[in-house]
GROMACS .gro file of C-alpha atoms in nm:
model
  258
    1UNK     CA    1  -6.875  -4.186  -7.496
    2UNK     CA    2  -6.957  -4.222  -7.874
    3UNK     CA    3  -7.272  -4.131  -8.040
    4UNK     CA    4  -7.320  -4.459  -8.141
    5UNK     CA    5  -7.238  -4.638  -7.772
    6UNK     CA    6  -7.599  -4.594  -7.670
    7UNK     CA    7  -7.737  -4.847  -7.930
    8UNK     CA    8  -7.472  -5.082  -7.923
    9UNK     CA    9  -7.536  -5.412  -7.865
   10UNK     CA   10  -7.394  -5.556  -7.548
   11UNK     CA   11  -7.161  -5.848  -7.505
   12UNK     CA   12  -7.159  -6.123  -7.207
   13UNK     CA   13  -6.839  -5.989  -7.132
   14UNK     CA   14  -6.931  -5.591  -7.102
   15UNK     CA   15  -7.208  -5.731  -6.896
   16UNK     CA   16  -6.947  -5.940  -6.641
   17UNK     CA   17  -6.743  -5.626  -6.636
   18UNK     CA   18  -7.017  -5.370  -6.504
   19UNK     CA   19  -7.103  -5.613  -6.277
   20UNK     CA   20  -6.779  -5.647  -6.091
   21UNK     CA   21  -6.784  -5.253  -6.118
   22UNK     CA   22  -7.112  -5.328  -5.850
   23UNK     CA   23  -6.980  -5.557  -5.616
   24UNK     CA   24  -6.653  -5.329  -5.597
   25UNK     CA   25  -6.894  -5.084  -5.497
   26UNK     CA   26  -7.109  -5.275  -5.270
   27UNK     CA   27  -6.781  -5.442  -5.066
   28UNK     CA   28  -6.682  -5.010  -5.018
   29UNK     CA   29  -6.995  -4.962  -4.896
   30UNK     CA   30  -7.120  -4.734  -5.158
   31UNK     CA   31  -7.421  -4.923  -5.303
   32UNK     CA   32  -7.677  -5.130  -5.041
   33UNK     CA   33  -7.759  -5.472  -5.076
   34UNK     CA   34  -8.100  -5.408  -5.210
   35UNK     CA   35  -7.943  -5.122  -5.454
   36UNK     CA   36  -7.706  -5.363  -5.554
   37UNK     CA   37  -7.907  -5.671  -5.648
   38UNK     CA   38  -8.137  -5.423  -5.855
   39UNK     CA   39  -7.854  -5.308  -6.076
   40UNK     CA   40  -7.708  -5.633  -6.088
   41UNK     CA   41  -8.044  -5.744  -6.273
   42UNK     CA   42  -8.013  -5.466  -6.473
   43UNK     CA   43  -7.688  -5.531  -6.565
   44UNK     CA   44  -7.725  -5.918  -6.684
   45UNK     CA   45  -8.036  -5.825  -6.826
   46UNK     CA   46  -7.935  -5.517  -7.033
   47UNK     CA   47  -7.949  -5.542  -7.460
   48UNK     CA   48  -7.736  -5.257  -7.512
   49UNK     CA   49  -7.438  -5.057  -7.388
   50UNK     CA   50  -7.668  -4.765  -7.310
   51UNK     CA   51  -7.844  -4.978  -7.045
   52UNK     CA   52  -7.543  -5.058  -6.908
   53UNK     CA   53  -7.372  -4.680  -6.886
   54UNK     CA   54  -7.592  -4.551  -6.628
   55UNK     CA   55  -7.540  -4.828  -6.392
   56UNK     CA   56  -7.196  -4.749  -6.334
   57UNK     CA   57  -7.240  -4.383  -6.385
   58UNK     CA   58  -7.260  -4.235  -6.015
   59UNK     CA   59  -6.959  -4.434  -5.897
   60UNK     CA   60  -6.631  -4.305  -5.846
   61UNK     CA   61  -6.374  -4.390  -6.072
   62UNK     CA   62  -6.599  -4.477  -6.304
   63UNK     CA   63  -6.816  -4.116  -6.391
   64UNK     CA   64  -6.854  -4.175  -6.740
   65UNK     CA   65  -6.911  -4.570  -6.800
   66UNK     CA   66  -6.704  -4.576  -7.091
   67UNK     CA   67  -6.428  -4.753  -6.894
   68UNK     CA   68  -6.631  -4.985  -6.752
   69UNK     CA   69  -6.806  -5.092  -7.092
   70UNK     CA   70  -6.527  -5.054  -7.295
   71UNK     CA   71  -6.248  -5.142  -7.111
   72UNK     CA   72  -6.173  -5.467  -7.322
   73UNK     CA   73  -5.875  -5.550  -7.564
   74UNK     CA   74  -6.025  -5.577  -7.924
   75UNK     CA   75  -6.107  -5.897  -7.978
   76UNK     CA   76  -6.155  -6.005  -7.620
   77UNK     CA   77  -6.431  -6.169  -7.478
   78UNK     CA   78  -6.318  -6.175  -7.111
   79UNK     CA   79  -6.363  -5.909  -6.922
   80UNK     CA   80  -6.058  -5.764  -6.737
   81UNK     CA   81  -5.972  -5.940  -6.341
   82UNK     CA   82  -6.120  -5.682  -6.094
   83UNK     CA   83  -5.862  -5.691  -5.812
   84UNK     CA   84  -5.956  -5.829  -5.476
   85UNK     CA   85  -6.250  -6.063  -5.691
   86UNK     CA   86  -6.095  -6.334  -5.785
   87UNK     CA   87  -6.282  -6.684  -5.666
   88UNK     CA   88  -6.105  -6.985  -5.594
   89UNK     CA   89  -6.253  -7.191  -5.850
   90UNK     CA   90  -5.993  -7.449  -5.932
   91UNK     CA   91  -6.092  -7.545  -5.549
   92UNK     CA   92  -6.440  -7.619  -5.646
   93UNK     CA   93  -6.374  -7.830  -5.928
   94UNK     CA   94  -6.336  -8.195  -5.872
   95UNK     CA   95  -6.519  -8.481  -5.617
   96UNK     CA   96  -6.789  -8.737  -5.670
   97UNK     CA   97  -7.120  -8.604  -5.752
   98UNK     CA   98  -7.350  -8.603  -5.486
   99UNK     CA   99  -7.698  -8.587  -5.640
  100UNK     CA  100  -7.770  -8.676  -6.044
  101UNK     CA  101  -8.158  -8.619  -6.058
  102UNK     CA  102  -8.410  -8.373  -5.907
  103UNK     CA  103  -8.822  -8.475  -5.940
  104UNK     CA  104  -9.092  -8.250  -5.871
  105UNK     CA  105  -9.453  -8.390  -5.991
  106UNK     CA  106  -9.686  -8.174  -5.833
  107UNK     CA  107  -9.467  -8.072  -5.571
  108UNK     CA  108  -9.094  -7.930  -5.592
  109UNK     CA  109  -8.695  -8.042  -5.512
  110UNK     CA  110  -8.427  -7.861  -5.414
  111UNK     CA  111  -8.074  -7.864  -5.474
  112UNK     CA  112  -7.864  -7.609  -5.225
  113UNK     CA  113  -7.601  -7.529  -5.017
  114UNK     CA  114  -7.254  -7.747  -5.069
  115UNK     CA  115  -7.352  -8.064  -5.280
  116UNK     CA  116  -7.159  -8.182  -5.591
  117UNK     CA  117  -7.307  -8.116  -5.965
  118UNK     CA  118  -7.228  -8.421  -6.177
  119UNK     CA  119  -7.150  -8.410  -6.525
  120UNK     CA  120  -7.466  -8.457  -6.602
  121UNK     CA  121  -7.794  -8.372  -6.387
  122UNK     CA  122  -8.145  -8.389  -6.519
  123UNK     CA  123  -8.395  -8.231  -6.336
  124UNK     CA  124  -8.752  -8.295  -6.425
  125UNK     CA  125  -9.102  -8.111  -6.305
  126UNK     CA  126  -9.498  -8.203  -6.408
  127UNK     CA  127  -9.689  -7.970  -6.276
  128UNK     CA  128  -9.415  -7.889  -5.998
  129UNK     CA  129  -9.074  -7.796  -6.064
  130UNK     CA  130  -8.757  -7.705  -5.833
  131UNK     CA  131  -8.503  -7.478  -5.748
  132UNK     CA  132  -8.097  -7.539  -5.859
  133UNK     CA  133  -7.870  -7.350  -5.610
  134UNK     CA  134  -7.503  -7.329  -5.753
  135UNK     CA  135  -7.366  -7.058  -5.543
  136UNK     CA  136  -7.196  -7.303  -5.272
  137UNK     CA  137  -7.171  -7.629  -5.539
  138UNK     CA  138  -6.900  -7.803  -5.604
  139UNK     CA  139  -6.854  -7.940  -5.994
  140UNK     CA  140  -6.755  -8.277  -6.088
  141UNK     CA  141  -6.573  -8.154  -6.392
  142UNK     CA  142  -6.492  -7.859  -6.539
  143UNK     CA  143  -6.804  -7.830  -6.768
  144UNK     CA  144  -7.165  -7.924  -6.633
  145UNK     CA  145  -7.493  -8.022  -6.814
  146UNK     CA  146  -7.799  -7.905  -6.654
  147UNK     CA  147  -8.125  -8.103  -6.850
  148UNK     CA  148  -8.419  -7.931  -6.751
  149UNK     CA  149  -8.785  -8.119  -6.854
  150UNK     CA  150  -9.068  -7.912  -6.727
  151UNK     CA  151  -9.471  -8.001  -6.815
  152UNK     CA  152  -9.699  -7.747  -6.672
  153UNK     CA  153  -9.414  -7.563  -6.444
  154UNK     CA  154  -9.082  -7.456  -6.433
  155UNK     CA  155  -8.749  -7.413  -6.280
  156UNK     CA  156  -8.521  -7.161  -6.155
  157UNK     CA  157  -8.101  -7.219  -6.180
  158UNK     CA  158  -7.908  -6.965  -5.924
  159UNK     CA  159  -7.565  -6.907  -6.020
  160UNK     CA  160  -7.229  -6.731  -5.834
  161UNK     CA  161  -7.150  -6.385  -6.029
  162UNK     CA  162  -6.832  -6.505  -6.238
  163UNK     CA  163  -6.980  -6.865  -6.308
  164UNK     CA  164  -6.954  -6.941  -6.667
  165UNK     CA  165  -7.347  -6.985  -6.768
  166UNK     CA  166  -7.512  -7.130  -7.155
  167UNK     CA  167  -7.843  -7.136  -7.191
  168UNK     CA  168  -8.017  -7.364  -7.457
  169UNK     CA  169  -8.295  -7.560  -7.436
  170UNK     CA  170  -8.653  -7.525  -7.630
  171UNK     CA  171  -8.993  -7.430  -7.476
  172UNK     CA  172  -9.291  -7.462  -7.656
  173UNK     CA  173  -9.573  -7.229  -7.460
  174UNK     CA  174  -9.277  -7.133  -7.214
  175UNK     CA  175  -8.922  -7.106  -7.265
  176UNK     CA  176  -8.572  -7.102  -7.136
  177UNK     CA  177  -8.439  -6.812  -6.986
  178UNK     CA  178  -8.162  -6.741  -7.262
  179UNK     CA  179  -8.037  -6.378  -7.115
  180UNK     CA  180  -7.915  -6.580  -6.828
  181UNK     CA  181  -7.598  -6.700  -7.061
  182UNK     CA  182  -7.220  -6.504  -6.950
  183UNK     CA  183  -6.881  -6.626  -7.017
  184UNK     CA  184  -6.789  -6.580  -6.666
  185UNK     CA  185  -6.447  -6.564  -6.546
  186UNK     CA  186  -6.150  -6.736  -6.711
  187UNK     CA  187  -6.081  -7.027  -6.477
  188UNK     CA  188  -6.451  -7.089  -6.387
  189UNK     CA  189  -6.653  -7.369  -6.452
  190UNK     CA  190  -6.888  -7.361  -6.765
  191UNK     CA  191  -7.263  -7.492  -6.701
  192UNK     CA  192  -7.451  -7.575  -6.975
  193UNK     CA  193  -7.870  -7.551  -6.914
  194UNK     CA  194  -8.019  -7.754  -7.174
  195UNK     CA  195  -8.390  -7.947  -7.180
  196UNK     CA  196  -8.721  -7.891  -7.318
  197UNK     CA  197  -9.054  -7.733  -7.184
  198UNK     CA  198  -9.426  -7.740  -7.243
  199UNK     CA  199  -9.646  -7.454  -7.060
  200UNK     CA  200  -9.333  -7.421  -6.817
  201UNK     CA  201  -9.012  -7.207  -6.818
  202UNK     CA  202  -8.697  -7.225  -6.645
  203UNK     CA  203  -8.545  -6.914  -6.546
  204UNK     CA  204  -8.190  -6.841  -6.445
  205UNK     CA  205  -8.065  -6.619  -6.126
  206UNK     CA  206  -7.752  -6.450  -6.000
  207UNK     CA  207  -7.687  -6.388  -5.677
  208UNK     CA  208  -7.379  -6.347  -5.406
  209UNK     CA  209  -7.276  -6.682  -5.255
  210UNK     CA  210  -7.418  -6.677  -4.895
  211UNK     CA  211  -7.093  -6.656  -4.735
  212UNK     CA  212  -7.013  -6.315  -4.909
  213UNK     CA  213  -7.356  -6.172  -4.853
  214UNK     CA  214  -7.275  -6.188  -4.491
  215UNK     CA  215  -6.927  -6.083  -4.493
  216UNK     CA  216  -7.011  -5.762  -4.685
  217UNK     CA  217  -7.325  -5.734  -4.453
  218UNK     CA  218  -7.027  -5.757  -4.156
  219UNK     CA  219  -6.827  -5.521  -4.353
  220UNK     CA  220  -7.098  -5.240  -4.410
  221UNK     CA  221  -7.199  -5.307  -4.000
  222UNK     CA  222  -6.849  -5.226  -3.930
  223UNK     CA  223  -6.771  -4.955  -4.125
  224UNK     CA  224  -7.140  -4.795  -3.991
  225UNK     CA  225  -7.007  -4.838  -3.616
  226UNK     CA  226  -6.662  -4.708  -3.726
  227UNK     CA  227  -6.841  -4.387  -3.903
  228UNK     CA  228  -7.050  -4.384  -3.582
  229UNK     CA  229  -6.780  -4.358  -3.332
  230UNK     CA  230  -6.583  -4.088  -3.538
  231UNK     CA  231  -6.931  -3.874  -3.555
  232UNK     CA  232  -6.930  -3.909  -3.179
  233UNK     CA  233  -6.574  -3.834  -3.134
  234UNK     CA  234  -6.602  -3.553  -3.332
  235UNK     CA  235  -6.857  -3.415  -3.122
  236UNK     CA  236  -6.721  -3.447  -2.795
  237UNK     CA  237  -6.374  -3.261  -2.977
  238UNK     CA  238  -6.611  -2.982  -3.053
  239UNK     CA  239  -6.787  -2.963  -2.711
  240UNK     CA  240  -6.438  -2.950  -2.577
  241UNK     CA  241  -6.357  -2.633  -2.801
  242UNK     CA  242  -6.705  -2.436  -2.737
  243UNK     CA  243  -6.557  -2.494  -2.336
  244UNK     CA  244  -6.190  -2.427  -2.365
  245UNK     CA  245  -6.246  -2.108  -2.613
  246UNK     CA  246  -6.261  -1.731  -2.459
  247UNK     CA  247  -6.626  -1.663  -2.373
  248UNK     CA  248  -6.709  -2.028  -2.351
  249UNK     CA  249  -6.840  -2.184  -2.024
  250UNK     CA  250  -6.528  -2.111  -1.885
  251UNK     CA  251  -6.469  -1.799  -1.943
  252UNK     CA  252  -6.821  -1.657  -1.843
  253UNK     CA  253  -6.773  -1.838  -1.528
  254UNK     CA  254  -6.485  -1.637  -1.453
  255UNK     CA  255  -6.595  -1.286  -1.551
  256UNK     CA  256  -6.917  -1.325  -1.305
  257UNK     CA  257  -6.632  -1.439  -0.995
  258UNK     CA  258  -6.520  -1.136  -0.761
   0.00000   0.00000   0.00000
């Protein structure tokens, strides 16, 4: 690692790439869920490459973090494909929007689960807002506007890891959440978060898709009863060998016999 590598600005694509680095280690089992989620925070919300060495730093394969910061061709802002990781997103890309506005006066919406994002989907809040769930969407073309008008109260956009993510709108007593940006992966769709607030925010979120929090909560279960059943095995093999060896049960049992 350089001396100047602590100090070093981060890129969206640095950022990506540690974070894949996590959810390699969380599908092995080596980070928990809760673990997980905290680094992944840290990770999208680090400034500098010496926020994101230690995240990486305890895993194996990746001791020092320079590989997993630096691992980029110069010149590239993509991070590398992490095996195993790739999401189908030419799947999710097409259809007819389901759902084109989202109102929340002194109450809240929601948009979640598998619905359609239009091309263009205006959400607005006054003294309410609403939550934006992208992990299971659908997109009805390969880029997305999000317009996000908040008076007195806010907003919060969840996005997939690998989701390509822009953040620009204007807040005046509040703001937009503009750390939330990445370039995500190569074939993913790009969502643009645009709008304006007043005494309100709108924040931006990462999480797993549903469906994968559960299959790597099956996974670690597994693996747990696997471990567990090799623990017990193991146990009964030694049991076995305290028996069988000379001066074991056994054999005291046969000295004491006339």
């Amino acid at each position: 690692m350089t001396d100047d590598l602590p100090e070093m600005r981060a890129s969206d694509a640095e950022r990506e790439r540690i974070a894949e680095v996590l959810r390699d280690a969380l599908a092995e089992g080596r980070l928990g869920l809760e673990e997980f989620q905290e680094r992944l925070d840290s990770a999208y919300a680090a400034r500098t490459r010496g926020e994101l060495v230690p995240l990486v730093r305890d895993l194996p394969q990746h001791s020092s973090g320079d590989g997993a910061v630096s691992g980029f061709e110069e010149g590239s802002s993509e991070p590398a494909p992490s095996p195993g990781r790739r999401r189908r997103w030419a799947e999710r890309i097409g259809g007819a929007a389901t759902s084109r506005w989202g109102v929340g006066v002194m109450g809240g919406f929601g948009r979640k689960g598998q619905w359609t994002v239009p091309r263009v989907f205006t959400a607005l809040g006054i003294m309410g807002g609403g939550e934006i769930d992208l992990r299971d969407a659908r997109f009805e073309d390969r880029e997305v506007v999000i317009r996000c008008f908040a008076l007195m109260g806010g907003m919060s956009v969840t996005v997939p890891p690998g989701l390509g993510v822009e953040v620009r709108g204007v807040g005046v007593m509040g703001g937009f959440d503009t750390s939330g940006s990445v370039a995500g992966d190569s074939d993913a769709p790009r969502v643009v978060i645009t709008g304006f607030t007043v005494m309100g925010g709108v924040g931006v979120v990462k999480k797993l898709p549903r469906e994968e929090k559960q299959q790597l909560r099956d996974e670690r279960r597994a693996q747990r009863e696997l471990e567990r059943r090799r623990e017990e095995e193991s146990g009964e093999r030694g049991r076995r060998h305290e028996i069988d060896k000379p001066g074991g049960t056994h054999g005291g049992d046969e000295g004491k016999s006339l």
